[in-house]
Coordinates of C-alpha atoms in Angstrom, one line a residue:
X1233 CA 97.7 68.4 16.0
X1234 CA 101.5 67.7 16.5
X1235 CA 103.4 68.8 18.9
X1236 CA 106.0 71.1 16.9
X1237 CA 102.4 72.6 16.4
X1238 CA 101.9 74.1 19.7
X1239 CA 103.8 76.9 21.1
X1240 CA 104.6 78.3 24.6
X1241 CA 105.8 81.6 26.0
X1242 CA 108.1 81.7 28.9
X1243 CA 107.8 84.6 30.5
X1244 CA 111.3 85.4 32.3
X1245 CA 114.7 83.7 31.8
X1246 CA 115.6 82.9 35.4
X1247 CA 116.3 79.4 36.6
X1248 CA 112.7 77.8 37.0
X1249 CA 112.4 79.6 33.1
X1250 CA 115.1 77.9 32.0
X1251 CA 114.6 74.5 33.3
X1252 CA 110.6 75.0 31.9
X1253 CA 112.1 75.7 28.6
X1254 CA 114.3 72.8 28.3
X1255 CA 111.9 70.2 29.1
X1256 CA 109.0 71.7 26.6
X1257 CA 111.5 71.7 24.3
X1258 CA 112.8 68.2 24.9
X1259 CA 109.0 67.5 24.2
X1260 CA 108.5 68.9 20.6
X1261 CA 107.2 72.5 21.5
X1262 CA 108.2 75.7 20.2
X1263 CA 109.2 77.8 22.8
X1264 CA 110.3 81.1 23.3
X1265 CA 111.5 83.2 26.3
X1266 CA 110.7 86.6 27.1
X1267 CA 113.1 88.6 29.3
X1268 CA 113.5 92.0 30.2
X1269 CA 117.1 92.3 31.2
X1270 CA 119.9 92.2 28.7
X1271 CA 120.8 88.7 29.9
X1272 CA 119.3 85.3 30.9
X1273 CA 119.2 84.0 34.0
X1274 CA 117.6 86.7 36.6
X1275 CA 118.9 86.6 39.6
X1276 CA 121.2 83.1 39.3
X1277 CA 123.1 85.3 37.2
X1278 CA 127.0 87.1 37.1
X1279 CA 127.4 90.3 36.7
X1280 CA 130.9 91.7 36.3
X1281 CA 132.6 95.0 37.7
X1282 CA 136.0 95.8 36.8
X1283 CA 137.6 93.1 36.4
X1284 CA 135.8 91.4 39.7
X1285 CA 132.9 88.9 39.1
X1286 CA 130.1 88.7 41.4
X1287 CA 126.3 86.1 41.6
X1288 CA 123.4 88.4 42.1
X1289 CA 121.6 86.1 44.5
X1290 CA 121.9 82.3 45.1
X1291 CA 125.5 81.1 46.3
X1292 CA 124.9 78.1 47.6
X1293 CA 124.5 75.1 45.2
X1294 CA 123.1 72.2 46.6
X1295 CA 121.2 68.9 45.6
X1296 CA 122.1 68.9 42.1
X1297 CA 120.2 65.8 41.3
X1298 CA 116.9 67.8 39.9
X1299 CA 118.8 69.8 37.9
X1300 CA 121.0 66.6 36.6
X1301 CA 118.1 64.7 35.8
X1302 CA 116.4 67.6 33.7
X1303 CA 120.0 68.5 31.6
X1304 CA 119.7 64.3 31.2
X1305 CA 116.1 64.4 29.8
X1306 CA 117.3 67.3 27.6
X1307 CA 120.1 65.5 26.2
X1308 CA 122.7 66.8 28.4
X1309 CA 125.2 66.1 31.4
X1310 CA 125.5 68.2 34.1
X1311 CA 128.4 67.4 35.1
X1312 CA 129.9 68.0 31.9
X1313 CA 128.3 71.5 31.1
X1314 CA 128.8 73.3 34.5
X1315 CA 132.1 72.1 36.2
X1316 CA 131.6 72.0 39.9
X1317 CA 133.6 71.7 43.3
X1318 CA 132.2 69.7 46.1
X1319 CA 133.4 72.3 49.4
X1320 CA 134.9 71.0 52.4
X1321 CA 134.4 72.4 54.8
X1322 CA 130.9 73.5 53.0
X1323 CA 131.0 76.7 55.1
X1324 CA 132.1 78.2 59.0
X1325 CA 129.8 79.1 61.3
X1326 CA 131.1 81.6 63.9
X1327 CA 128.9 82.7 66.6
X1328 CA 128.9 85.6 68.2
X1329 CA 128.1 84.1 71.6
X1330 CA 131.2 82.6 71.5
X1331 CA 132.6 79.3 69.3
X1332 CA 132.7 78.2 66.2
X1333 CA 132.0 75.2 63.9
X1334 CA 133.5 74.3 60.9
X1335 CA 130.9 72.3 59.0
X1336 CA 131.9 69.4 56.7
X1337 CA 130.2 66.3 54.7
X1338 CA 132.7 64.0 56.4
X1339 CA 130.6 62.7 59.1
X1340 CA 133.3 61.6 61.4
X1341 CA 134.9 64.9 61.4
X1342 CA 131.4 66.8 61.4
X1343 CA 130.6 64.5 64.9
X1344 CA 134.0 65.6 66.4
X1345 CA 133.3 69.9 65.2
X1346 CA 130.2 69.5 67.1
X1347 CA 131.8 67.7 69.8
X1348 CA 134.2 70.6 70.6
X1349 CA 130.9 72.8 71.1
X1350 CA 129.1 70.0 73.0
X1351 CA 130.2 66.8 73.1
X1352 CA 126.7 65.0 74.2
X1353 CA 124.9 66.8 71.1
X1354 CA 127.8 65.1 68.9
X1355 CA 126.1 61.8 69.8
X1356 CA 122.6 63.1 68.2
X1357 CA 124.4 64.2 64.6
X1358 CA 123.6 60.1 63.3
X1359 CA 120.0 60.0 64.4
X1360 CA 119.3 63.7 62.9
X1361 CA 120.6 62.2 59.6
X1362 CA 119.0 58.7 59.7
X1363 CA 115.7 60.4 60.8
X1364 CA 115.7 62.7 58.2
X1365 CA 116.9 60.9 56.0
X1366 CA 113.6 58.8 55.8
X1367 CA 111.5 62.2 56.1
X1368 CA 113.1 63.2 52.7
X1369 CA 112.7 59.6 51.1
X1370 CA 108.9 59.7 52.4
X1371 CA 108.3 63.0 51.7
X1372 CA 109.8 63.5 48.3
X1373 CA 106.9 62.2 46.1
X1374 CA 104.9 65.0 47.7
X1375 CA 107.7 67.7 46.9
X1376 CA 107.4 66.8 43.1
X1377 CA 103.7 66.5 42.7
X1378 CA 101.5 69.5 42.0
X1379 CA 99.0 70.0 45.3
X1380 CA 96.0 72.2 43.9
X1381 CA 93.1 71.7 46.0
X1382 CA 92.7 70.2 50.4
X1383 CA 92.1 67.0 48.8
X1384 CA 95.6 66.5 47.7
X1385 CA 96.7 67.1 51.5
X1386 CA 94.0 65.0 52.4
X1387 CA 95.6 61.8 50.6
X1388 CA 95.8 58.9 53.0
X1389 CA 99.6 58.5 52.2
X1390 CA 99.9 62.2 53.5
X1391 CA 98.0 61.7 56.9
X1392 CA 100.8 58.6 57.4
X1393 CA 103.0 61.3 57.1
X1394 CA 101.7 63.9 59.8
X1395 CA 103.4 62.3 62.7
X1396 CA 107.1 62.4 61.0
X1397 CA 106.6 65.6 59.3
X1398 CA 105.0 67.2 63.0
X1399 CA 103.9 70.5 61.2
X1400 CA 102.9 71.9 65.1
X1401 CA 106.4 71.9 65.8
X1402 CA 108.7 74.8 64.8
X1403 CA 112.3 74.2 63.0
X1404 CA 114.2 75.0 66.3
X1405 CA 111.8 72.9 67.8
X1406 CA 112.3 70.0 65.8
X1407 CA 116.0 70.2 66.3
X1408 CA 115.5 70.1 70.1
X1409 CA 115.0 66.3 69.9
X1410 CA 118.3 66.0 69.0
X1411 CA 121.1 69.1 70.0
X1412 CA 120.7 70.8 73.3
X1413 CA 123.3 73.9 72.6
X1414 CA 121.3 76.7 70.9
X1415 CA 124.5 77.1 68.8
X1416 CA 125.0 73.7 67.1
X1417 CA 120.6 74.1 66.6
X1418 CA 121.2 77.4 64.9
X1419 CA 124.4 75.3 62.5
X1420 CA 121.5 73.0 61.5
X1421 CA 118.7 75.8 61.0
X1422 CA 120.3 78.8 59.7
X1423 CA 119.3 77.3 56.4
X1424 CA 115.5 78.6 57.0
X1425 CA 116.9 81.7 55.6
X1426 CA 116.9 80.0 51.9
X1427 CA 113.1 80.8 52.3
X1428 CA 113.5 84.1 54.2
X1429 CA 112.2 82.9 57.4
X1430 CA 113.5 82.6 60.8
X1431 CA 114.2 79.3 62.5
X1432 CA 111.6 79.8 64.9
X1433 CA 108.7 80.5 62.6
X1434 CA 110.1 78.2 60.1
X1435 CA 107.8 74.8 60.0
X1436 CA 110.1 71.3 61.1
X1437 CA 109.9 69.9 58.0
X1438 CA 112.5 71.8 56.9
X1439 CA 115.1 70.2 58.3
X1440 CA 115.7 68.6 55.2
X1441 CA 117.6 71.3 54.2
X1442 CA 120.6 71.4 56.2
X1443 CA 120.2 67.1 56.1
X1444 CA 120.6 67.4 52.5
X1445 CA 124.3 69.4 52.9
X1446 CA 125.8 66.7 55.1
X1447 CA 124.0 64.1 52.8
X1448 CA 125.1 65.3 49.2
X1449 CA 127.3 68.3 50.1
X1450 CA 127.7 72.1 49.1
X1451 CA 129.3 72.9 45.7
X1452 CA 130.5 75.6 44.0
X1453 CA 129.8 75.8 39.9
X1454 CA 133.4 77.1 38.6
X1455 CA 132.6 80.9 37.8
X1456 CA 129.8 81.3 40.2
X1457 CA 126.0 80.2 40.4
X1458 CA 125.6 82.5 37.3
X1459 CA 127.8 79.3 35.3
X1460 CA 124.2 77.0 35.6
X1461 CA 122.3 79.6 34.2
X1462 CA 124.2 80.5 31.7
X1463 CA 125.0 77.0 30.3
X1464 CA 120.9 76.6 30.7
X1465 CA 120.1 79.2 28.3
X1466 CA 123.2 77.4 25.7
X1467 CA 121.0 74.8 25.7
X1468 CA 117.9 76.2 25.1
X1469 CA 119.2 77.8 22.1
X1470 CA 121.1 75.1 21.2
X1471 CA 117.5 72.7 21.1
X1472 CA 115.7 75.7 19.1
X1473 CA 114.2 77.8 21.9
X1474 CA 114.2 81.5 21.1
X1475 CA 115.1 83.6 23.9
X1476 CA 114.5 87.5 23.2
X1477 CA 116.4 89.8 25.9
X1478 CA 115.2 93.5 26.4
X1479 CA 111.8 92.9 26.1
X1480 CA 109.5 93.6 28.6
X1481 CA 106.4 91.3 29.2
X1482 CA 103.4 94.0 30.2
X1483 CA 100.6 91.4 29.8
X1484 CA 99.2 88.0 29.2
X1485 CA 96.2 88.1 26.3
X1486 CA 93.6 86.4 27.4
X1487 CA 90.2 85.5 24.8
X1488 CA 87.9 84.5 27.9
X1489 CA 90.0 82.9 31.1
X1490 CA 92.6 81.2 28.2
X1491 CA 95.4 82.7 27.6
X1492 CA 96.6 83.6 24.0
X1493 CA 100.1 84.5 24.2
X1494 CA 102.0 87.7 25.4
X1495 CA 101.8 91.2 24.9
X1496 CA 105.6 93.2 25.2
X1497 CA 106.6 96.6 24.7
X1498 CA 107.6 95.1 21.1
X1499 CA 104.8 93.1 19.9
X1500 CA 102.2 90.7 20.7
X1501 CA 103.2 86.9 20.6
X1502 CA 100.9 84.0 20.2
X1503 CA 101.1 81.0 22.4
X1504 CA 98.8 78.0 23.5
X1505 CA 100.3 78.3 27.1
X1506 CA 102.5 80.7 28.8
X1507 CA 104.9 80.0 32.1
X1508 CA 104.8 82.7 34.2
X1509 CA 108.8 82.6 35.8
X1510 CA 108.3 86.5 36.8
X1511 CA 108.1 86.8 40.3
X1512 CA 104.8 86.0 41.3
X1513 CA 103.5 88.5 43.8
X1514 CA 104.1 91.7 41.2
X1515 CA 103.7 89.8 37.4
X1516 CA 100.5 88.1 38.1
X1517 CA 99.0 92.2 39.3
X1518 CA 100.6 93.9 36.4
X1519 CA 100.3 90.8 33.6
X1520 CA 96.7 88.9 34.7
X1521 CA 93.8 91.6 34.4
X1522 CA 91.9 92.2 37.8
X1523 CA 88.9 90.1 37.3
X1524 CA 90.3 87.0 36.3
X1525 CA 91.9 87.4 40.2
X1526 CA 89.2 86.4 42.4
X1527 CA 91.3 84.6 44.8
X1528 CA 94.4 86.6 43.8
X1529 CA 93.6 89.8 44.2
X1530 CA 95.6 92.6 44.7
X1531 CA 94.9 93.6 48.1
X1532 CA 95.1 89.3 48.5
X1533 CA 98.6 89.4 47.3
X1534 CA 99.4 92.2 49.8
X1535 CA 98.5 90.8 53.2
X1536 CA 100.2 87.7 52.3
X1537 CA 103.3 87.1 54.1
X1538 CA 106.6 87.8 52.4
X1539 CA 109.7 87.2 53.3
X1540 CA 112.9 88.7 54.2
X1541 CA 115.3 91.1 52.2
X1542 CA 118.8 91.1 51.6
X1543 CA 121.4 93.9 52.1
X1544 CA 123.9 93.2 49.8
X1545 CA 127.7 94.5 49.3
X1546 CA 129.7 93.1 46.5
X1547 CA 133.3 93.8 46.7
X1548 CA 136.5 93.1 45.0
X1549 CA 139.5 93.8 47.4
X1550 CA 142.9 93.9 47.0
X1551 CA 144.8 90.5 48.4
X1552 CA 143.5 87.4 49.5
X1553 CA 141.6 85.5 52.1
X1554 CA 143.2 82.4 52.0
X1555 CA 142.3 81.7 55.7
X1556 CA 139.1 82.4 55.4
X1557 CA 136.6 79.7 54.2
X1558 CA 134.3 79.9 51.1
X1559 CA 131.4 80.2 52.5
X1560 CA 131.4 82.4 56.5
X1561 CA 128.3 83.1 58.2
X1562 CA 128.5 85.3 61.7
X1563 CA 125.4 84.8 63.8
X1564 CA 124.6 87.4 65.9
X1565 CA 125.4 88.1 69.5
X1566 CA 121.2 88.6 70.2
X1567 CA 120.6 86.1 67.2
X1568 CA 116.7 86.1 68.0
X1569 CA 117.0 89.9 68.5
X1570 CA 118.1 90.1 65.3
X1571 CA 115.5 88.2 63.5
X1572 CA 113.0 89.8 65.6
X1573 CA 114.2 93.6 64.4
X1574 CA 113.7 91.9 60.3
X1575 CA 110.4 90.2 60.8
X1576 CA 108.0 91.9 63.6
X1577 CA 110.0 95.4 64.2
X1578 CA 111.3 96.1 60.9
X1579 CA 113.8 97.9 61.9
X1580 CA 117.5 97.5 61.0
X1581 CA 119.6 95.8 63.7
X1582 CA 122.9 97.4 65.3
X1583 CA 124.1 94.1 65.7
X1584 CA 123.5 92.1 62.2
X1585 CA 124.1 88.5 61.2
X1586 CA 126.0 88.6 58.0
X1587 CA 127.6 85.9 55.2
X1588 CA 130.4 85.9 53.1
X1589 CA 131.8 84.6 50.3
X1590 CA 135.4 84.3 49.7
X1591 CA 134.7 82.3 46.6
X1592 CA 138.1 83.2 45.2
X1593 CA 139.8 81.2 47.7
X1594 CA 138.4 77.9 45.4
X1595 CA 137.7 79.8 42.3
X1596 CA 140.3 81.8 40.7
X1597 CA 138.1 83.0 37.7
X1598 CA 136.2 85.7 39.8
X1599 CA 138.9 88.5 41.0
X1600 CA 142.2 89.3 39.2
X1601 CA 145.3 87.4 40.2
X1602 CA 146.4 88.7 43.8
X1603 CA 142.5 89.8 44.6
X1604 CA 139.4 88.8 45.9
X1605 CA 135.8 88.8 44.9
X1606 CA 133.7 89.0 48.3
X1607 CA 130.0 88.6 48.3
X1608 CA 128.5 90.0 51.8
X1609 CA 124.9 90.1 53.0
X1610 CA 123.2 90.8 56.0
X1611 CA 119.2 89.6 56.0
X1612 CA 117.0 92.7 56.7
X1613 CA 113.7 93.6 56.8
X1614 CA 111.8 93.6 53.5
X1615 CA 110.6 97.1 52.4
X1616 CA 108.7 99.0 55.2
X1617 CA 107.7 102.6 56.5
X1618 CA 110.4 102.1 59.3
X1619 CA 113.3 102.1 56.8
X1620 CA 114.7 104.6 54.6
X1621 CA 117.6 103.1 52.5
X1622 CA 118.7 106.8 51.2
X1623 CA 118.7 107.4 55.0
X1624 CA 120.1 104.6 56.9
X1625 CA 122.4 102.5 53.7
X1626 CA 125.5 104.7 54.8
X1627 CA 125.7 103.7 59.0
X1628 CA 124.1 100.4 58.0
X1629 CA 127.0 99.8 55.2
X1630 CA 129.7 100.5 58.5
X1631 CA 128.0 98.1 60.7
X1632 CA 128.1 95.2 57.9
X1633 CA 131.8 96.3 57.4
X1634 CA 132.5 95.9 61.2
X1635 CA 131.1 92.8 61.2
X1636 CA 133.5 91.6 59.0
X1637 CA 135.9 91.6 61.5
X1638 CA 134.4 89.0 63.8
X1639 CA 135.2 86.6 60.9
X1640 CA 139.0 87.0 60.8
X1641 CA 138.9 89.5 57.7
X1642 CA 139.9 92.6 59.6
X1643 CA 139.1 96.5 58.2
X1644 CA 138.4 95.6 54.3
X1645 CA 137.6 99.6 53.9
X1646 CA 141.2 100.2 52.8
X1647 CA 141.1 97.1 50.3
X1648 CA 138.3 98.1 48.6
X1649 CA 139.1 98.7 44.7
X1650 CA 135.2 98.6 43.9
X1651 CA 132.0 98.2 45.1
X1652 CA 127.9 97.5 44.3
X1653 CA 125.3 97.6 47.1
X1654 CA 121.7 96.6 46.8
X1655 CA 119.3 96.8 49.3
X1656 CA 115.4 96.2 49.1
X1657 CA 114.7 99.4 47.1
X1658 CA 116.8 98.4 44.7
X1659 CA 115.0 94.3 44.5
X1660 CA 112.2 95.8 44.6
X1661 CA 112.8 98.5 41.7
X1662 CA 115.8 96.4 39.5
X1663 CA 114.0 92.9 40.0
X1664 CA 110.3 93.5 40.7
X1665 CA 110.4 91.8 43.8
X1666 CA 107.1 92.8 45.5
X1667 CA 108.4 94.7 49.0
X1668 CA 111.5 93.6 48.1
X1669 CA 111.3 90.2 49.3
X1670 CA 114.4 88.1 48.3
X1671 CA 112.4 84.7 48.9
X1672 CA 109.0 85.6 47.7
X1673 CA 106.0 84.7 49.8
X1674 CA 107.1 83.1 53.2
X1675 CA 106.8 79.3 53.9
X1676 CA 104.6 79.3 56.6
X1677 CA 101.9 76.8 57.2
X1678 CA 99.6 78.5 55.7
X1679 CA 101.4 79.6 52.6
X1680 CA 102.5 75.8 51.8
X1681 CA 101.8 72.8 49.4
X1682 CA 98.0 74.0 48.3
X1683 CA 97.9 77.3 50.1
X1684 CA 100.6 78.9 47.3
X1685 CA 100.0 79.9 44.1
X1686 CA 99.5 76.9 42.2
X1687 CA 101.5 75.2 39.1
X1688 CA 98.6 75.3 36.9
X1689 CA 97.4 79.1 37.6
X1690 CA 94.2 77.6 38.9
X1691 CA 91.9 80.9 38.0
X1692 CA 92.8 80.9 34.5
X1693 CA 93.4 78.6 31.9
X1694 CA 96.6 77.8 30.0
X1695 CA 99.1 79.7 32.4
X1696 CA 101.5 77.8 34.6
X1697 CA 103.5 79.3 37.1
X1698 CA 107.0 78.5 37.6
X1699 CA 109.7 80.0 40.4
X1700 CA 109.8 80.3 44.1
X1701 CA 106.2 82.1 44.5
X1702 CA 104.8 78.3 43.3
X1703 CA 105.3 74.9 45.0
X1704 CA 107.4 73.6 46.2
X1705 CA 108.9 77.1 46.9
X1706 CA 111.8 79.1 46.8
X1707 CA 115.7 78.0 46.7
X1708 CA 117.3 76.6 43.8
X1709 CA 116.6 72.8 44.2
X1710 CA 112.5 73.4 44.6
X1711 CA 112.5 75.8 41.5
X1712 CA 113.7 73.5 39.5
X1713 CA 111.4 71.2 41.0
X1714 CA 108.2 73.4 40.1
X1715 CA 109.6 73.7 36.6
X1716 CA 109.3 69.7 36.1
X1717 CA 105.6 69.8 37.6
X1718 CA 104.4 72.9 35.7
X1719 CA 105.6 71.3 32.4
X1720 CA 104.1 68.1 33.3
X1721 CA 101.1 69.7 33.8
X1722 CA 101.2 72.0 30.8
X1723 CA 102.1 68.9 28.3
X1724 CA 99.0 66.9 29.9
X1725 CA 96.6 69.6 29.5
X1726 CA 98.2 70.4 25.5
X1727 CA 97.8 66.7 24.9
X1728 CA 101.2 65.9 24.8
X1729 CA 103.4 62.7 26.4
X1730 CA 106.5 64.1 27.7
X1731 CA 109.5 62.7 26.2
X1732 CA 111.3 62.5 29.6
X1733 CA 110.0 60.3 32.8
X1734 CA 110.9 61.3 36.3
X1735 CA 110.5 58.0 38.7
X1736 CA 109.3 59.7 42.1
X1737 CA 110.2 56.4 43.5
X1738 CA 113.5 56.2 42.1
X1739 CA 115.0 58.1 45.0
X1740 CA 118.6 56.9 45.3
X1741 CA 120.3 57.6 48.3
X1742 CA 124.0 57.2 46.9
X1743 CA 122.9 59.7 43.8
X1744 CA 125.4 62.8 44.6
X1745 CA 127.4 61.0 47.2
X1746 CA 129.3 58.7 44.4
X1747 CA 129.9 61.2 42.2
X1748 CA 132.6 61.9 40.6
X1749 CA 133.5 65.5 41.2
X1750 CA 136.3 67.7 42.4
X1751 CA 136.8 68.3 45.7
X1752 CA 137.9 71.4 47.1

């Protein structure tokens, strides 16, 4: 049977969607997209509010090379479809013990912001990136491969790994070896929150992330995250894939433990495989039937461990930040106080971290001339019996607002020309975020590599899962990444050669580095 025979459902049009869709497609299948909202891209998406445009979630844009290499395989160039700035400085960090650093991608200037903050950790900054630099390289292979059983952890080429990966040793822990102020560790960790989890929870291994910033820099899509995602789902339609908004997905049909196809609140579609995008923890309890969850059940699902929510305030304000970098992040006075009110006390601090966005100060195609789109959120507990939003959003809304001040933006109460705020109710109710959580399940050790839900849906047959609640995980880069292994895996099992081929061990350090992109 040919290819332009078989036919596969994606079920959601976020990112990981997307990027399935695109490389199916590139390989001959029919595929069509299911979402429920009224436009694609779930939460990598825009929305706009008088005049003022705003991303619902992801900010940050880093590591484009996944994402370049799967527009390539579709017949595509990134850097042609989704103009981006390279940010420098990629963001401030201001801390409210006192200090500041202004992180770049220069290395020479990034050695000399540390240096102001402690001058013997400025030393440490080449032997953090030359060490993990190597972990990446060694570990990468492992990132893009599916992991479905022990035995996959059990490969000798992973044991070799055990010693540089140290997965007894906590993020802040792992930073210790090289930066003795708790501040410049916190610069270098604060990045655990892309996966909702608190530096000193967070396994070492992920100090890849904030390696990969000063490796291949922060940018900033021109018109917001919400740009990739949109010039994804172009493309899909563009290489025939049918993408059908408003249309809820209530179920996959299964004959047996195969799955058929879909059922909506429209009509049934037939499929020989479906990609499950939806986020994992509430789609697979309302769209797989009970008994085909042995492992998954629904009580399962629920002691896992989820991650942290988001309270989020978009604003557009009169007048401009110009002083005030692209990307801010305060850090709490009582930083570990903090996290320790979002994950053990769930309770909302009185003295929040919070980031901002002043993304019109590089990107004058958000706010109206003489205005400013900001993008704030503070990290809070996910959805809990210690919280009411309709309760606490007001008083919590002021102290986000005062913190706002510790950044150099002053009282924005009286610039405010209009406002959104979401907080975990409304994840949980708008998105179908289980609890809320932002970042899906958490990365913990044992919710990692084999321990997640896997590519292949391993207790059915002919569903593959795709997003943040698979491996590799959650953040932009990796769900990308578990959209390439899932349609690998879905091609293989449909009998189909992919007409792309990712090298693992093509890893090129110069990739990003060389590219040819604007700078801010």
């Amino acid at each position: 049977m040919s290819s332009m025979q078989k036919r596969v459902v994606v079920v959601g049009a976020g990112p990981g969607g997307l990027a399935s869709a695109m490389l199916l497609a590139a390989s001959g299948v029919d595929v069509t997209i299911v979402e429920k909202r009224d436009h694609a891209g779930g939460r990598t998406s825009t929305f706009e509010q008088d005049g003022f445009r705003f991303d619902y979630g992801p900010t940050f844009f880093l590591y484009p090379r996944v994402l370049s290499e799967i527009f390539s395989a579709s017949g595509y160039s990134l850097d042609r479809e989704v103009p981006m700035l390279r940010l420098d400085p990629q963001y401030r960090l201001v801390f409210g013990t006192g200090g500041e650093l202004l992180a770049t991608g220069d290395h020479e200037r990034m050695e000399a912001a540390i240096a102001k903050l402690c001058p013997r950790d400025a030393k440490n900054f080449q032997n953090f990136m030359t060490d993990n630099r190597n972990k990446l390289q060694r570990f990468l292979p492992f990132l893009e491969s599916p992991f479905e059983s022990w035995r996959d952890l059990a490969r000798p080429e992973m044991l070799k790994l055990l010693p540089i990966l140290a997965p007894w040793k906590s993020l802040d822990q792992e930073l210790r070896q090289y930066f003795s102020d708790e501040r410049i560790r916190l610069g270098f960790s604060f990045q655990s929150k892309y996966l909702g989890m608190s530096p000193f929870r967070c396994p070492g291994l992920f100090s890849i992330l904030s390696f990969l910033e000063y490796e291949y820099g922060v940018f900033h899509p021109v018109g917001g995250c919400g740009a990739v995602t949109r010039a994804m789902a172009r493309i899909c339609e563009d290489m025939g894939v049918t993408i059908l908004l408003n249309e809820d997905v209530e179920a996959i049909c299964f004959e047996g433990r195969k799955a058929t196809g879909v059922r909506t609140n429209q009509r049934t579609i037939q499929a020989d495989s479906v990609v499950m995008n939806a986020e994992f923890a509430e789609a697979a309890k309302r769209m797989i039937p009970r008994h085909l969850r042995s492992r998954w059940t629904d009580d399962g699902i629920g002691k896992k461990d989820h991650s942290c929510s988001t309270f989020m305030l978009y604003l557009g304000v009169d007048g401009r930040y110009d002083e005030v970098s692209h990307h801010t992040i305060y850090l709490a006075k009582d930083y570990r106080g903090n996290l320790h009110d979002i994950e053990k006390g769930h309770t909302l601090s009185q003295d929040p971290s919070i980031y901002v966005q002043n993304a019109s100060v590089s990107d004058d195609s958000l706010a109206p001339k003489g205005m400013s789109s900001l993008y704030v959120l503070a990290p809070v507990t996910h959805s809990c019996d210690g919280v009411d939003w309709k309760r606490d959003l007001a008083p919590f809304r002021e102290r986000v607002l005062d913190q706002m001040a510790n950044i150099g933006m002053g009282d924005v109460r009286s610039r405010i020309r209009t406002e959104r705020v979401l907080t975990p109710a409304n994840w949980a109710a708008e998105f179908a975020l289980h609890k809320g959580s932002t970042f899906s399940m958490a990365h913990s050790l044992r919710q990692m590599l084999h321990l997640r839900p896997h590519n292949r849906f391993e207790e059915t047959d002919g569903v593959y899962l795709a997003g943040g609640g698979t491996h590799p995980g959650s953040g932009l880069p990796v769900i990308f990444e578990s959209a390439r292994i899932s349609s690998k895996l879905l091609l293989e099992d449909l009998g189909i050669k992919p007409a792309w081929n990712f090298t693992q061990s093509a890893f090129d350090q110069s990739h990003l580095r060389d590219r040819d992109l604007a700078v801010q």
